[in-house]
PDB file of C-alpha atoms in Angstrom:
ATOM      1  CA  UNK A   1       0.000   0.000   0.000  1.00  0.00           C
ATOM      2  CA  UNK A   2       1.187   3.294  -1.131  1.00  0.00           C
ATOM      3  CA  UNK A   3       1.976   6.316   1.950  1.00  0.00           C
ATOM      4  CA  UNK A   4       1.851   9.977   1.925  1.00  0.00           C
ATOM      5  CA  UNK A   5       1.992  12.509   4.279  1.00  0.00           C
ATOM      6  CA  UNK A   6       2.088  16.357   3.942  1.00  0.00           C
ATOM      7  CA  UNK A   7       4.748  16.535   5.815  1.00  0.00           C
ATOM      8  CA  UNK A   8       6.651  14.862   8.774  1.00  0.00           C
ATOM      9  CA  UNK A   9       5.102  15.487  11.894  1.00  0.00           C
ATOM     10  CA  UNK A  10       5.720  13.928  15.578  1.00  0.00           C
ATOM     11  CA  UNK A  11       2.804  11.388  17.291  1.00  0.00           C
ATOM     12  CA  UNK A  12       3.027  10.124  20.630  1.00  0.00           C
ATOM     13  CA  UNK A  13       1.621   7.189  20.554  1.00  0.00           C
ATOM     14  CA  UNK A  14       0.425   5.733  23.902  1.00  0.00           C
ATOM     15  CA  UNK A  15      -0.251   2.339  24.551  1.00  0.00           C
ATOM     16  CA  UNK A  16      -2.310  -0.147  27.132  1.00  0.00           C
ATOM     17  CA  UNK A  17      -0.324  -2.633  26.477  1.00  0.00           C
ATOM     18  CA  UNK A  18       3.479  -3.921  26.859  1.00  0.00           C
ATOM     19  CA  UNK A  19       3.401  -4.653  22.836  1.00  0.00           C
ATOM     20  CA  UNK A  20       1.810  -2.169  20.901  1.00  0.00           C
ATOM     21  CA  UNK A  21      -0.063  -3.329  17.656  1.00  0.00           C
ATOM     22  CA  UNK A  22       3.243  -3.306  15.349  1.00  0.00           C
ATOM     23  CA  UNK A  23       0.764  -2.788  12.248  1.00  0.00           C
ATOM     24  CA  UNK A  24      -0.291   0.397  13.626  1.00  0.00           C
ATOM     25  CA  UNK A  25       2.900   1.753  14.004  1.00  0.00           C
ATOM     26  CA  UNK A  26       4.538   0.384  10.595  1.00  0.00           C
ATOM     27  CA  UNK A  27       1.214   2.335   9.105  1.00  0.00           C
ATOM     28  CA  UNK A  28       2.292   5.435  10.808  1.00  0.00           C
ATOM     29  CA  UNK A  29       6.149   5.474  10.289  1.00  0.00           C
ATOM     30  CA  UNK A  30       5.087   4.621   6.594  1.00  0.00           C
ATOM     31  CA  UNK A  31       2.988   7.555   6.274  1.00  0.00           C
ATOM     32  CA  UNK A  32       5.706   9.562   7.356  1.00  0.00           C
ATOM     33  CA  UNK A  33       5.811  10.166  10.919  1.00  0.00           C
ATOM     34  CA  UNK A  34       7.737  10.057  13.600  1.00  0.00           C
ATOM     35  CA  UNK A  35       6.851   8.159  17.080  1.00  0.00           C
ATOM     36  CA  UNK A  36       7.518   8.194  20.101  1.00  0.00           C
ATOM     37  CA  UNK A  37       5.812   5.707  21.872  1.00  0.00           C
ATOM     38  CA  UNK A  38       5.330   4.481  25.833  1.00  0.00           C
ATOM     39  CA  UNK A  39       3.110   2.184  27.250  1.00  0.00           C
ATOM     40  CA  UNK A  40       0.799   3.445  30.358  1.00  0.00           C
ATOM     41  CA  UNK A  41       0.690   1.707  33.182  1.00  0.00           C
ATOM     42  CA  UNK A  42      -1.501   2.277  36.459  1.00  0.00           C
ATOM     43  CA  UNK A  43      -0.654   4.986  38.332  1.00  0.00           C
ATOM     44  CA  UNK A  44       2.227   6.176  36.717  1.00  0.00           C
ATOM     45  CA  UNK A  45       2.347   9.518  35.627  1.00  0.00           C
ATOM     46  CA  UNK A  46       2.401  10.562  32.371  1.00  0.00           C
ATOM     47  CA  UNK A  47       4.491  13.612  30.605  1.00  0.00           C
ATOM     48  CA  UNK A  48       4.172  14.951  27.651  1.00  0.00           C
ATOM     49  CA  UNK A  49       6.991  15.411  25.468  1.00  0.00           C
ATOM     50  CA  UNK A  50       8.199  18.421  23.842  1.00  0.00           C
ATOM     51  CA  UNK A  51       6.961  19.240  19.456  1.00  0.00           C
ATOM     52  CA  UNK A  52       4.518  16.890  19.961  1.00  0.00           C
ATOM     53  CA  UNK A  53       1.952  17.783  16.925  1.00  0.00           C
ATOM     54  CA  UNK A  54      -1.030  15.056  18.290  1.00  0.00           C
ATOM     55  CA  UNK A  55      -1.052  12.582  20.944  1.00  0.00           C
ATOM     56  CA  UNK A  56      -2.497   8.766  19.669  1.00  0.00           C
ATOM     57  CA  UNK A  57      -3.890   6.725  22.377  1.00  0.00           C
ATOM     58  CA  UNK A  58      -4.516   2.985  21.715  1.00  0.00           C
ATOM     59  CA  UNK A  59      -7.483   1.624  23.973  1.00  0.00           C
ATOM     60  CA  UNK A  60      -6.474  -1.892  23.977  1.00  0.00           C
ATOM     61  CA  UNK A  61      -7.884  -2.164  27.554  1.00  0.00           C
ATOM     62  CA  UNK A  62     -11.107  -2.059  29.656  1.00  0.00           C
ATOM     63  CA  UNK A  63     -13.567   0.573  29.974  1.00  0.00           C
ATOM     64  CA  UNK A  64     -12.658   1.766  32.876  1.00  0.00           C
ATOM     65  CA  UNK A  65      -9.088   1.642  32.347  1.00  0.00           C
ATOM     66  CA  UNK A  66      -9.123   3.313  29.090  1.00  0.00           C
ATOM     67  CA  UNK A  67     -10.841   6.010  29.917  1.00  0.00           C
ATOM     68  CA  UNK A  68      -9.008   6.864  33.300  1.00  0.00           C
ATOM     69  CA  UNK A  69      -6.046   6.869  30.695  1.00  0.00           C
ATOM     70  CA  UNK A  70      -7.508   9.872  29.124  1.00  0.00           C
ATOM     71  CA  UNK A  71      -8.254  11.412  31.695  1.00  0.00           C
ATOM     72  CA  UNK A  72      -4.763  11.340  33.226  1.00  0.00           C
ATOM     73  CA  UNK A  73      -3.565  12.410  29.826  1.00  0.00           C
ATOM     74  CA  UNK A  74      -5.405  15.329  29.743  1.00  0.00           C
ATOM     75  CA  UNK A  75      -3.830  16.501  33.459  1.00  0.00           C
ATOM     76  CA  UNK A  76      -0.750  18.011  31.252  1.00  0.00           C
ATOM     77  CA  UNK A  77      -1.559  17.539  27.734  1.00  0.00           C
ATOM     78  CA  UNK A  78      -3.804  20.192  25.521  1.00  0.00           C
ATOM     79  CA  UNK A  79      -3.062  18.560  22.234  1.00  0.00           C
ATOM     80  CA  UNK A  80      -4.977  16.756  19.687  1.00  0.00           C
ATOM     81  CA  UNK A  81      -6.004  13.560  20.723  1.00  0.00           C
ATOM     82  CA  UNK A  82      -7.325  10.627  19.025  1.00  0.00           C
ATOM     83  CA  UNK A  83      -7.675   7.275  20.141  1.00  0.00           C
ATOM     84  CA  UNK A  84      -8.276   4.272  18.900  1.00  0.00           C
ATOM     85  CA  UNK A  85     -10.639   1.451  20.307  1.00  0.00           C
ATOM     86  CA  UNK A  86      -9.766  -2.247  20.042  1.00  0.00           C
ATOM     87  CA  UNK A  87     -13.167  -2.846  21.996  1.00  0.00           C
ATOM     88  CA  UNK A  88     -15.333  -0.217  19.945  1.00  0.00           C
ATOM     89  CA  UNK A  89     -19.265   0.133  20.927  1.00  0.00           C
ATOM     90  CA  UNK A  90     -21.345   3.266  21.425  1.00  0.00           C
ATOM     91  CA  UNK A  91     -20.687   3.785  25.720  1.00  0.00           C
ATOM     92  CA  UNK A  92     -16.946   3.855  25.087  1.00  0.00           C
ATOM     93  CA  UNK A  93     -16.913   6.109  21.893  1.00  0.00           C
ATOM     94  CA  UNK A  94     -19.240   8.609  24.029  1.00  0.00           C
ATOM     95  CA  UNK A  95     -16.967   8.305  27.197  1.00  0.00           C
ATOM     96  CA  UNK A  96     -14.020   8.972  25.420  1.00  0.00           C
ATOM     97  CA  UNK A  97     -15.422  12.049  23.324  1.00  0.00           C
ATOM     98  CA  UNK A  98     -16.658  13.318  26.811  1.00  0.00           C
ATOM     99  CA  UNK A  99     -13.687  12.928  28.845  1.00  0.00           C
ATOM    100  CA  UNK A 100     -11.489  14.464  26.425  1.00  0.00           C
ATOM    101  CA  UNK A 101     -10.604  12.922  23.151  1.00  0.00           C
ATOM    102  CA  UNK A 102     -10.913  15.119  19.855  1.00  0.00           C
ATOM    103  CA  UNK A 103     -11.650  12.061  17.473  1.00  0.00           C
ATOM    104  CA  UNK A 104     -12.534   7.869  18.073  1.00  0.00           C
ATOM    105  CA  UNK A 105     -11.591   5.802  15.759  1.00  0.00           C
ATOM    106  CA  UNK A 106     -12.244   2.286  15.541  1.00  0.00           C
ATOM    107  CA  UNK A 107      -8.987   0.013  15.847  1.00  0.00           C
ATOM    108  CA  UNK A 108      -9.662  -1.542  12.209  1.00  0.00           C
ATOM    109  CA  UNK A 109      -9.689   1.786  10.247  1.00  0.00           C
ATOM    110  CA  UNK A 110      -7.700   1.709   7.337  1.00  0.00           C
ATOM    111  CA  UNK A 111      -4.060   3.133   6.683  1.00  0.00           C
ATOM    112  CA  UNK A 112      -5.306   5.696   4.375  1.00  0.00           C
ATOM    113  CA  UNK A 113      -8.570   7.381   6.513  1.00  0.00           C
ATOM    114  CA  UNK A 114      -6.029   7.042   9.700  1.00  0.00           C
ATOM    115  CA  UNK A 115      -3.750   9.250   8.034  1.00  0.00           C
ATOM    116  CA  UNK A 116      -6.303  12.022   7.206  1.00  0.00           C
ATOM    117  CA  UNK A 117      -8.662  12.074   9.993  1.00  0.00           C
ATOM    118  CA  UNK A 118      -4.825  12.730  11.980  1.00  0.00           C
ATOM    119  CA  UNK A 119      -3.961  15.443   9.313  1.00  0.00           C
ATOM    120  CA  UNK A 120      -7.155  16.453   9.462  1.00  0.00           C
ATOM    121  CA  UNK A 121      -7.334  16.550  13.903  1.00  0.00           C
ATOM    122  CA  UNK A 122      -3.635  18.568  13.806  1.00  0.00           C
ATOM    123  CA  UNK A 123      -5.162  21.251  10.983  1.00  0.00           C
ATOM    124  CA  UNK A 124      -8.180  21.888  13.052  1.00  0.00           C
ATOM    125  CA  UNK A 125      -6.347  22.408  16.108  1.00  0.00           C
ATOM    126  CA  UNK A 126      -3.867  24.647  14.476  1.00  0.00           C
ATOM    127  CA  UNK A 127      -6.921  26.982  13.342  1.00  0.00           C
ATOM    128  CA  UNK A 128      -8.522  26.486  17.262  1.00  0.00           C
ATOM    129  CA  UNK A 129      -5.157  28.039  18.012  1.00  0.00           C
ATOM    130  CA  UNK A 130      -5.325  30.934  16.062  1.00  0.00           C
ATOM    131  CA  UNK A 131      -8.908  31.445  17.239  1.00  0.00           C
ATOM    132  CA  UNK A 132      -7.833  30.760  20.988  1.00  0.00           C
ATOM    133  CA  UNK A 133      -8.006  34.128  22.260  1.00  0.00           C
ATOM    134  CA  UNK A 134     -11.506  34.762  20.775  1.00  0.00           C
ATOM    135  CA  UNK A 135     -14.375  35.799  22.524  1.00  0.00           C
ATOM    136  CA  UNK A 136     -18.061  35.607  20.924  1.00  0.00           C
ATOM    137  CA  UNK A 137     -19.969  37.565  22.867  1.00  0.00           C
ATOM    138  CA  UNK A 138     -24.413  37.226  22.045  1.00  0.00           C
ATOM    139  CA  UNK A 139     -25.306  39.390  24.562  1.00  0.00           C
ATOM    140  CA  UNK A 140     -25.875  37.918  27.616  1.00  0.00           C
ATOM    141  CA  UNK A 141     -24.703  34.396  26.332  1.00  0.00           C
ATOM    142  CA  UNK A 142     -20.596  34.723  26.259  1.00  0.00           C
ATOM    143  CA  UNK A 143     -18.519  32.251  24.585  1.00  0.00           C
ATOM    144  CA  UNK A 144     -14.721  32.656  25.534  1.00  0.00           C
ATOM    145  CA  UNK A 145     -12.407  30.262  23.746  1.00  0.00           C
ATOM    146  CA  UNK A 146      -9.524  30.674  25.759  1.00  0.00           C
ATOM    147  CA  UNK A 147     -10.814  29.957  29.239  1.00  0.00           C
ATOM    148  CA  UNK A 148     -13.048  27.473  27.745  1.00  0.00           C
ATOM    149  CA  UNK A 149     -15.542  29.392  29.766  1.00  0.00           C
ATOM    150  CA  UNK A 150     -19.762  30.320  28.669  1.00  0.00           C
ATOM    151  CA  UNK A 151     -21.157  32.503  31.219  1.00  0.00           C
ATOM    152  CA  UNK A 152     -24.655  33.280  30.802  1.00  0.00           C
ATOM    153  CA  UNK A 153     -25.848  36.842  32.220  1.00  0.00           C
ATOM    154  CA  UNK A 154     -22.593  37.010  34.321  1.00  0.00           C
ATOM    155  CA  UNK A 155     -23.021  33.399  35.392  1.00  0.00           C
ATOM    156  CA  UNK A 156     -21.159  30.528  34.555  1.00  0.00           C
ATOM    157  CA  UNK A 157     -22.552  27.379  32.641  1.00  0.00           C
ATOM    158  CA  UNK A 158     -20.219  24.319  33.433  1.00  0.00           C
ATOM    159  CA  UNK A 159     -20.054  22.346  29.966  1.00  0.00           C
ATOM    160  CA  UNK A 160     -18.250  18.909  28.787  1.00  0.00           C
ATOM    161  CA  UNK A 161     -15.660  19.374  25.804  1.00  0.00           C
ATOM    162  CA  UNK A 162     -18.129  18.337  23.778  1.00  0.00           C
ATOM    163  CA  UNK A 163     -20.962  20.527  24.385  1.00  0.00           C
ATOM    164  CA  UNK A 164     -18.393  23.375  24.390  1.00  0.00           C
ATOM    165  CA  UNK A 165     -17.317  22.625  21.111  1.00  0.00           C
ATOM    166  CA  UNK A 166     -20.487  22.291  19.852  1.00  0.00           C
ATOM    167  CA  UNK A 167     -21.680  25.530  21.292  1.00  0.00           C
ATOM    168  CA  UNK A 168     -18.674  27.267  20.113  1.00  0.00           C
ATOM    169  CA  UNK A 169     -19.519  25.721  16.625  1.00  0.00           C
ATOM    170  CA  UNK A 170     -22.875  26.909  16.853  1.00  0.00           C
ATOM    171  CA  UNK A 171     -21.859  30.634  18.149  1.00  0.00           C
ATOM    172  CA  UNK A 172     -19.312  31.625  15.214  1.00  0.00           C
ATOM    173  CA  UNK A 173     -22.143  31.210  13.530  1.00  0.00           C
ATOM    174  CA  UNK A 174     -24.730  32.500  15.081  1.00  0.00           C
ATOM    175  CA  UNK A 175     -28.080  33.850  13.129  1.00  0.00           C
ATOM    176  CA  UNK A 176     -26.877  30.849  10.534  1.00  0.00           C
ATOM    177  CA  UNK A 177     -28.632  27.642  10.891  1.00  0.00           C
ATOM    178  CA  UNK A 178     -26.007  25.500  10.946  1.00  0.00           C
ATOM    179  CA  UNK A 179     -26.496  21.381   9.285  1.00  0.00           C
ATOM    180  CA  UNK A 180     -26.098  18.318  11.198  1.00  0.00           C
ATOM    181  CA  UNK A 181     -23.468  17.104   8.793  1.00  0.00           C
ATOM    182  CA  UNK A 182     -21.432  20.595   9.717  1.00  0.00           C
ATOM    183  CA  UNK A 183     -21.820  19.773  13.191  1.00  0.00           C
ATOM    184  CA  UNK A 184     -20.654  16.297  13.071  1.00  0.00           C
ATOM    185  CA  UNK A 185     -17.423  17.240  11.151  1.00  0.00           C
ATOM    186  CA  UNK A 186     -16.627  20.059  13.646  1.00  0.00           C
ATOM    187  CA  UNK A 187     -17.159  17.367  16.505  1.00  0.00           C
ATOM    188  CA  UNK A 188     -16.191  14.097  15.464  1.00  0.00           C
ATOM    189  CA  UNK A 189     -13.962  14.748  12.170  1.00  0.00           C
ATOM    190  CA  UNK A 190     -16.024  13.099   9.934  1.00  0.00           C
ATOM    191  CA  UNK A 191     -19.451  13.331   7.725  1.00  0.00           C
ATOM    192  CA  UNK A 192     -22.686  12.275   9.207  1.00  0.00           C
ATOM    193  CA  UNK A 193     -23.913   9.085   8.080  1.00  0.00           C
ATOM    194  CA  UNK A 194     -27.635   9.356   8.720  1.00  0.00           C
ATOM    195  CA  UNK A 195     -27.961   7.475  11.610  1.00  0.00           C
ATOM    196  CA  UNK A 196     -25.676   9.070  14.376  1.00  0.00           C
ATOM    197  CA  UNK A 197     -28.053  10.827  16.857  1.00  0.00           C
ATOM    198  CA  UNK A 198     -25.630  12.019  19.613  1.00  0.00           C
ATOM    199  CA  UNK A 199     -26.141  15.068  18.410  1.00  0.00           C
ATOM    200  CA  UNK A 200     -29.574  15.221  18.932  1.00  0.00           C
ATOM    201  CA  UNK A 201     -27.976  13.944  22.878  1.00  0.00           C
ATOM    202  CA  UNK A 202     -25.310  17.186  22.946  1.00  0.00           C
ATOM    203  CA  UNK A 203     -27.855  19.820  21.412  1.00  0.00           C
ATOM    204  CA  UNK A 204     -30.319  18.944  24.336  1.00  0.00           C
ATOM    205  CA  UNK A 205     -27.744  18.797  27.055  1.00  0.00           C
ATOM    206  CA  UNK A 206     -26.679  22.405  25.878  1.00  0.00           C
ATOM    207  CA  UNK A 207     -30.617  23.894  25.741  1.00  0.00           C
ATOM    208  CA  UNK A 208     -30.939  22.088  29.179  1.00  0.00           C
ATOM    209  CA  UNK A 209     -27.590  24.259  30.456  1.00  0.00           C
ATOM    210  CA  UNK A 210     -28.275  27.224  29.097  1.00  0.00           C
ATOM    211  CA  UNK A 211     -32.126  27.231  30.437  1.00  0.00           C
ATOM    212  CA  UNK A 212     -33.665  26.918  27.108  1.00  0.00           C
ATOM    213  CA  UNK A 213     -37.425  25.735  26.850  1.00  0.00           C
ATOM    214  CA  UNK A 214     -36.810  22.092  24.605  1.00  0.00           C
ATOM    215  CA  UNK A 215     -40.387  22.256  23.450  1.00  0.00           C
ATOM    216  CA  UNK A 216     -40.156  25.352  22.155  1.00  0.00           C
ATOM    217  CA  UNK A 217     -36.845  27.241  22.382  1.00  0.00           C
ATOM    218  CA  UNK A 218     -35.673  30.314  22.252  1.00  0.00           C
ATOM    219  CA  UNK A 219     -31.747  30.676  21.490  1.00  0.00           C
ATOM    220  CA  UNK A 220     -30.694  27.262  20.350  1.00  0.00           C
ATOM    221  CA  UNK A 221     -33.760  26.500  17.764  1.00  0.00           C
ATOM    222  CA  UNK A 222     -34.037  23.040  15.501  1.00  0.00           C
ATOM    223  CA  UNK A 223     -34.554  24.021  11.814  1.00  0.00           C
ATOM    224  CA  UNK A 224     -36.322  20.718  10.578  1.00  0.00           C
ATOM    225  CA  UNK A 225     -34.315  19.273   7.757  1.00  0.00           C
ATOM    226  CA  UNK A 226     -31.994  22.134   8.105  1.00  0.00           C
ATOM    227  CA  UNK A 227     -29.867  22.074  11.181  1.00  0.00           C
ATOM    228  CA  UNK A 228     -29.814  23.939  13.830  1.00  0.00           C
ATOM    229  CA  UNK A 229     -29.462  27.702  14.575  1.00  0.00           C
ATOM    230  CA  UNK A 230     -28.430  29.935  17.828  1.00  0.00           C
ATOM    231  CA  UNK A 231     -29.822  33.095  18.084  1.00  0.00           C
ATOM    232  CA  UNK A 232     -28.977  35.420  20.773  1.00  0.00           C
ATOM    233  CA  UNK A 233     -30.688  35.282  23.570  1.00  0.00           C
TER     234      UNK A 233
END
């Protein structure tokens, strides 16, 4: 199989096992990159390395393991992450997206889509960068990319990464109703394939946050067959 890469870029590639899957990492060095790998154990601590461009966690362990692993990752490490799930079902894909992780792939994806979806993770952080000290303000519903902060007539509205990228999504373009299949790629990487409905989960999580009537709301609206579209309040 033929490899390309836009250019060489440095993964850290973090394992739940002694022996990580060699495929993987033959894909990766293929395509171009460089790796530096270690294997988590419990309990130890984990630091980040220096020029890291994403962080690649392999879930090769259970549930609750996995996704402590995350979680201690994110302690010191703001990157992109993706991970990918040996044990793939709906709970753990959620879990992981919720805890931290930018993308979830499933452990059998293909050389090719691996390589883009990570291309893809690293250009959409580098443009989350450039946006990080932006502030949308609606009025009283304030958005603040760099804290990672929504406050809500002066008070604050505790959100999951998640629901804070989606309502940061939603705010830089708000007055625009805004598709489902937009949505999707701004939280998950990839097109929406007509089934999905964890959107439908995060959209009503946000309404409930931000006080907004589900039967018949007034800032985040649903535009049947459209999308969806934040006004401000």
């Amino acid at each position: 199989m033929t490899h390309s890469a836009f250019h060489e870029k440095r993964i850290w590639f973090l394992a739940h096992q002694d022996q990580p899957e060699p495929s993987v990492l033959e894909d990766l060095t293929a395509g171009g990159y460089q790796l530096n790998t270690v294997v988590i154990h419990k309990r130890a601590i984990i630091y980040p390395p220096k020029g890291i461009d994403l962080a690649l966690m392999d879930l090769a362990a259970a549930t609750q393991d996995a996704m402590t692993g995350i979680m201690r990752l994110r302690e010191d490490y703001k990157g992109p992450l993706a991970v990918l799930d040996e044990h793939p079902n709906e709970r753990r894909h959620i879990l992981a997206l919720e805890i931290g992780a930018d993308d979830y792939l499933e452990k059998t994806v293909s050389s090719p889509v691996l390589t883009a979806r990570i291309e893809a993770l690293i250009r959409r952080h580098q443009q989350q960068d450039q946006a990080a000290g932006a502030v949308i303000d609606l009025g009283e519903l304030v958005v603040d990319a760099a804290r990672r902060e929504v406050t809500q007539a002066g008070k604050s509205i505790p959100l999951t990464t998640v629901e804070f990228k989606l309502l940061w999504h939603l705010a830089s373009h708000a007055g625009t109703v805004v598709s489902r299949n937009d949505i999707h790629q701004a939280l998950y990487n990839r097109d929406y394939n007509g089934i999905d409905r964890s959107v439908d989960m995060y959209i009503s999580r946000v309404r409930k946050k931000l006080g907004d009537d589900s039967a018949n709301p007034r800032c985040l609206k649903t535009i049947r067959g459209d999308g969806y579209l934040l006004v401000s309040p």
